């Protein structure tokens, strides 16, 4: 199933495999995020390709491109129903560093939230690396609250992750 949302010059739709080189650029424009998840400032195309294929094994999972003026400025991965808890999850929302601070991340999230609401979902869940204060601030401002801390694999590292949810 292909997803597509459009609002105020922002389009979110499927991220195709041939677009992975641009997705790698987005990851690598965020070296601090890469260090938090993989212990290194850059991610390779081969590493992202494996992650892309692994995530595509979930029937309700979707890799998404966030586009502005026909340019991919961000990426996301969502699960409409996580097989572990049957709840919707946003696994990734990452904006190219040169587009951060301009409201694109917030707008993209609100578009995803509206989509979850249209499916009659009552909550949406995220996991945030406990040491990622910038992400905790971002999600907190959007109304997410922590309900549990776990130790989980994130990228190449195992570390404390805060499970957060927002009631829709």
Short mmCIF file of the C-alpha atoms (twelve columns), coordinates in Angstrom:
data_MODEL
# 
_entry.id   MODEL 
# 
loop_
_atom_site.group_PDB 
_atom_site.id 
_atom_site.type_symbol 
_atom_site.label_atom_id 
_atom_site.label_alt_id 
_atom_site.label_comp_id 
_atom_site.label_asym_id 
_atom_site.label_seq_id 
_atom_site.Cartn_x 
_atom_site.Cartn_y 
_atom_site.Cartn_z 
_atom_site.pdbx_PDB_model_num 
ATOM 1   C CA . UNK A 1   0.000  0.000  0.000  1 
ATOM 2   C CA . UNK A 2   1.353  3.409  -0.970 1 
ATOM 3   C CA . UNK A 3   0.746  6.391  1.297  1 
ATOM 4   C CA . UNK A 4   0.615  10.023 0.236  1 
ATOM 5   C CA . UNK A 5   -0.218 13.202 2.202  1 
ATOM 6   C CA . UNK A 6   -0.011 16.822 1.068  1 
ATOM 7   C CA . UNK A 7   -0.294 20.022 3.108  1 
ATOM 8   C CA . UNK A 8   1.071  23.524 2.551  1 
ATOM 9   C CA . UNK A 9   3.802  22.641 0.041  1 
ATOM 10  C CA . UNK A 10  4.852  19.558 2.003  1 
ATOM 11  C CA . UNK A 11  4.314  16.122 0.480  1 
ATOM 12  C CA . UNK A 12  4.861  12.863 2.323  1 
ATOM 13  C CA . UNK A 13  4.856  9.714  0.246  1 
ATOM 14  C CA . UNK A 14  6.684  6.423  -0.173 1 
ATOM 15  C CA . UNK A 15  10.480 6.441  -0.090 1 
ATOM 16  C CA . UNK A 16  11.584 4.248  -2.978 1 
ATOM 17  C CA . UNK A 17  14.749 2.165  -2.915 1 
ATOM 18  C CA . UNK A 18  16.359 4.258  -5.666 1 
ATOM 19  C CA . UNK A 19  15.978 7.296  -3.363 1 
ATOM 20  C CA . UNK A 20  18.135 5.770  -0.618 1 
ATOM 21  C CA . UNK A 21  21.253 7.751  -1.653 1 
ATOM 22  C CA . UNK A 22  19.352 10.958 -0.801 1 
ATOM 23  C CA . UNK A 23  18.205 9.368  2.471  1 
ATOM 24  C CA . UNK A 24  21.868 8.641  3.321  1 
ATOM 25  C CA . UNK A 25  22.635 12.332 2.717  1 
ATOM 26  C CA . UNK A 26  19.884 13.246 5.181  1 
ATOM 27  C CA . UNK A 27  21.269 10.873 7.801  1 
ATOM 28  C CA . UNK A 28  24.795 12.159 7.244  1 
ATOM 29  C CA . UNK A 29  23.684 15.785 7.564  1 
ATOM 30  C CA . UNK A 30  22.866 14.792 11.165 1 
ATOM 31  C CA . UNK A 31  26.175 13.390 12.495 1 
ATOM 32  C CA . UNK A 32  25.126 13.734 16.143 1 
ATOM 33  C CA . UNK A 33  22.108 11.505 15.489 1 
ATOM 34  C CA . UNK A 34  24.325 8.957  13.753 1 
ATOM 35  C CA . UNK A 35  26.723 8.946  16.705 1 
ATOM 36  C CA . UNK A 36  23.792 8.359  19.079 1 
ATOM 37  C CA . UNK A 37  22.476 5.442  17.023 1 
ATOM 38  C CA . UNK A 38  25.582 3.894  15.485 1 
ATOM 39  C CA . UNK A 39  28.560 5.295  17.336 1 
ATOM 40  C CA . UNK A 40  29.884 6.868  14.120 1 
ATOM 41  C CA . UNK A 41  29.117 10.223 12.450 1 
ATOM 42  C CA . UNK A 42  28.210 8.731  9.062  1 
ATOM 43  C CA . UNK A 43  26.024 5.974  7.696  1 
ATOM 44  C CA . UNK A 44  26.770 4.091  4.480  1 
ATOM 45  C CA . UNK A 45  24.366 3.283  1.683  1 
ATOM 46  C CA . UNK A 46  24.891 -0.428 2.370  1 
ATOM 47  C CA . UNK A 47  23.930 0.047  6.035  1 
ATOM 48  C CA . UNK A 48  20.795 2.000  5.154  1 
ATOM 49  C CA . UNK A 49  19.858 -0.499 2.439  1 
ATOM 50  C CA . UNK A 50  19.935 -3.302 5.034  1 
ATOM 51  C CA . UNK A 51  17.830 -1.235 7.428  1 
ATOM 52  C CA . UNK A 52  15.387 -0.403 4.617  1 
ATOM 53  C CA . UNK A 53  15.004 -4.075 3.672  1 
ATOM 54  C CA . UNK A 54  14.678 -5.195 7.303  1 
ATOM 55  C CA . UNK A 55  11.972 -2.623 7.999  1 
ATOM 56  C CA . UNK A 56  10.087 -3.604 4.848  1 
ATOM 57  C CA . UNK A 57  9.514  -7.058 6.356  1 
ATOM 58  C CA . UNK A 58  6.745  -5.547 8.500  1 
ATOM 59  C CA . UNK A 59  3.457  -5.632 6.566  1 
ATOM 60  C CA . UNK A 60  2.208  -2.387 8.149  1 
ATOM 61  C CA . UNK A 61  5.557  -0.603 7.923  1 
ATOM 62  C CA . UNK A 62  6.199  2.303  5.576  1 
ATOM 63  C CA . UNK A 63  9.367  4.193  4.662  1 
ATOM 64  C CA . UNK A 64  8.344  7.737  3.778  1 
ATOM 65  C CA . UNK A 65  9.971  10.657 1.999  1 
ATOM 66  C CA . UNK A 66  9.178  14.161 3.219  1 
ATOM 67  C CA . UNK A 67  9.286  16.436 0.186  1 
ATOM 68  C CA . UNK A 68  9.308  20.207 -0.225 1 
ATOM 69  C CA . UNK A 69  9.374  21.717 -3.721 1 
ATOM 70  C CA . UNK A 70  10.157 18.276 -5.225 1 
ATOM 71  C CA . UNK A 71  13.230 17.812 -3.013 1 
ATOM 72  C CA . UNK A 72  13.424 15.162 -0.307 1 
ATOM 73  C CA . UNK A 73  14.129 17.125 2.880  1 
ATOM 74  C CA . UNK A 74  13.391 14.374 5.384  1 
ATOM 75  C CA . UNK A 75  12.558 10.735 5.906  1 
ATOM 76  C CA . UNK A 76  10.330 8.769  8.217  1 
ATOM 77  C CA . UNK A 77  9.466  5.210  9.039  1 
ATOM 78  C CA . UNK A 78  6.119  4.300  10.564 1 
ATOM 79  C CA . UNK A 79  4.403  1.119  11.673 1 
ATOM 80  C CA . UNK A 80  0.633  1.292  11.498 1 
ATOM 81  C CA . UNK A 81  0.508  -1.702 13.828 1 
ATOM 82  C CA . UNK A 82  3.598  -2.854 15.681 1 
ATOM 83  C CA . UNK A 83  3.475  -6.670 15.868 1 
ATOM 84  C CA . UNK A 84  4.688  -6.528 19.487 1 
ATOM 85  C CA . UNK A 85  1.878  -4.366 20.870 1 
ATOM 86  C CA . UNK A 86  -0.556 -3.756 17.960 1 
ATOM 87  C CA . UNK A 87  -0.097 0.011  18.327 1 
ATOM 88  C CA . UNK A 88  1.035  2.606  15.776 1 
ATOM 89  C CA . UNK A 89  4.661  3.729  16.058 1 
ATOM 90  C CA . UNK A 90  6.824  6.357  14.441 1 
ATOM 91  C CA . UNK A 91  10.223 4.716  14.244 1 
ATOM 92  C CA . UNK A 92  12.002 7.614  12.579 1 
ATOM 93  C CA . UNK A 93  11.406 11.237 11.680 1 
ATOM 94  C CA . UNK A 94  14.615 12.843 10.451 1 
ATOM 95  C CA . UNK A 95  14.927 16.177 8.644  1 
ATOM 96  C CA . UNK A 96  18.000 17.261 6.663  1 
ATOM 97  C CA . UNK A 97  19.996 19.549 8.958  1 
ATOM 98  C CA . UNK A 98  19.817 22.437 6.470  1 
ATOM 99  C CA . UNK A 99  16.002 22.382 6.742  1 
ATOM 100 C CA . UNK A 100 15.769 22.041 10.531 1 
ATOM 101 C CA . UNK A 101 14.356 24.837 12.644 1 
ATOM 102 C CA . UNK A 102 11.896 25.846 9.916  1 
ATOM 103 C CA . UNK A 103 8.857  23.882 11.095 1 
ATOM 104 C CA . UNK A 104 9.109  21.013 8.610  1 
ATOM 105 C CA . UNK A 105 9.539  18.321 11.271 1 
ATOM 106 C CA . UNK A 106 6.541  19.563 13.236 1 
ATOM 107 C CA . UNK A 107 4.415  19.850 10.109 1 
ATOM 108 C CA . UNK A 108 5.429  16.358 8.952  1 
ATOM 109 C CA . UNK A 109 4.545  14.923 12.355 1 
ATOM 110 C CA . UNK A 110 1.146  16.673 12.356 1 
ATOM 111 C CA . UNK A 111 0.431  15.206 8.914  1 
ATOM 112 C CA . UNK A 112 1.280  11.719 10.212 1 
ATOM 113 C CA . UNK A 113 -0.842 12.312 13.307 1 
ATOM 114 C CA . UNK A 114 -3.803 13.249 11.134 1 
ATOM 115 C CA . UNK A 115 -3.302 10.063 9.121  1 
ATOM 116 C CA . UNK A 116 -3.278 7.955  12.311 1 
ATOM 117 C CA . UNK A 117 -6.483 9.703  13.422 1 
ATOM 118 C CA . UNK A 118 -8.111 8.913  10.061 1 
ATOM 119 C CA . UNK A 119 -7.424 5.238  10.801 1 
ATOM 120 C CA . UNK A 120 -9.175 5.660  14.172 1 
ATOM 121 C CA . UNK A 121 -5.949 5.151  16.114 1 
ATOM 122 C CA . UNK A 122 -6.216 6.360  19.711 1 
ATOM 123 C CA . UNK A 123 -2.495 6.765  20.429 1 
ATOM 124 C CA . UNK A 124 0.811  7.036  18.619 1 
ATOM 125 C CA . UNK A 125 4.095  5.806  20.090 1 
ATOM 126 C CA . UNK A 126 7.760  6.676  19.685 1 
ATOM 127 C CA . UNK A 127 11.025 5.560  21.223 1 
ATOM 128 C CA . UNK A 128 13.635 8.229  21.954 1 
ATOM 129 C CA . UNK A 129 17.222 7.573  22.973 1 
ATOM 130 C CA . UNK A 130 17.352 8.759  26.580 1 
ATOM 131 C CA . UNK A 131 20.442 10.915 25.972 1 
ATOM 132 C CA . UNK A 132 18.917 12.670 22.938 1 
ATOM 133 C CA . UNK A 133 17.720 15.818 24.709 1 
ATOM 134 C CA . UNK A 134 16.967 17.637 21.462 1 
ATOM 135 C CA . UNK A 135 14.549 14.889 20.373 1 
ATOM 136 C CA . UNK A 136 12.994 14.684 23.836 1 
ATOM 137 C CA . UNK A 137 12.313 18.429 23.714 1 
ATOM 138 C CA . UNK A 138 10.865 18.197 20.176 1 
ATOM 139 C CA . UNK A 139 8.493  15.338 20.990 1 
ATOM 140 C CA . UNK A 140 7.558  16.795 24.373 1 
ATOM 141 C CA . UNK A 141 6.445  20.041 22.718 1 
ATOM 142 C CA . UNK A 142 4.212  17.956 20.452 1 
ATOM 143 C CA . UNK A 143 2.440  16.434 23.458 1 
ATOM 144 C CA . UNK A 144 4.264  13.117 23.890 1 
ATOM 145 C CA . UNK A 145 4.756  11.790 27.407 1 
ATOM 146 C CA . UNK A 146 7.100  9.094  28.666 1 
ATOM 147 C CA . UNK A 147 5.492  5.926  29.974 1 
ATOM 148 C CA . UNK A 148 8.431  3.514  30.192 1 
ATOM 149 C CA . UNK A 149 12.190 3.234  29.882 1 
ATOM 150 C CA . UNK A 150 13.718 0.165  28.256 1 
ATOM 151 C CA . UNK A 151 17.125 -0.937 27.110 1 
ATOM 152 C CA . UNK A 152 16.921 -1.514 23.369 1 
ATOM 153 C CA . UNK A 153 18.985 -1.916 20.233 1 
ATOM 154 C CA . UNK A 154 19.028 1.300  18.240 1 
ATOM 155 C CA . UNK A 155 21.153 1.044  15.131 1 
ATOM 156 C CA . UNK A 156 24.403 -0.629 16.173 1 
ATOM 157 C CA . UNK A 157 24.106 0.305  19.856 1 
ATOM 158 C CA . UNK A 158 22.117 -0.966 22.822 1 
ATOM 159 C CA . UNK A 159 21.100 1.809  25.168 1 
ATOM 160 C CA . UNK A 160 18.330 3.322  27.314 1 
ATOM 161 C CA . UNK A 161 15.289 4.312  25.259 1 
ATOM 162 C CA . UNK A 162 12.298 6.260  26.522 1 
ATOM 163 C CA . UNK A 163 8.973  4.960  25.233 1 
ATOM 164 C CA . UNK A 164 6.622  7.880  24.721 1 
ATOM 165 C CA . UNK A 165 3.026  8.151  23.598 1 
ATOM 166 C CA . UNK A 166 0.507  10.742 22.651 1 
ATOM 167 C CA . UNK A 167 -3.221 10.283 22.969 1 
ATOM 168 C CA . UNK A 168 -4.994 11.358 19.799 1 
# 
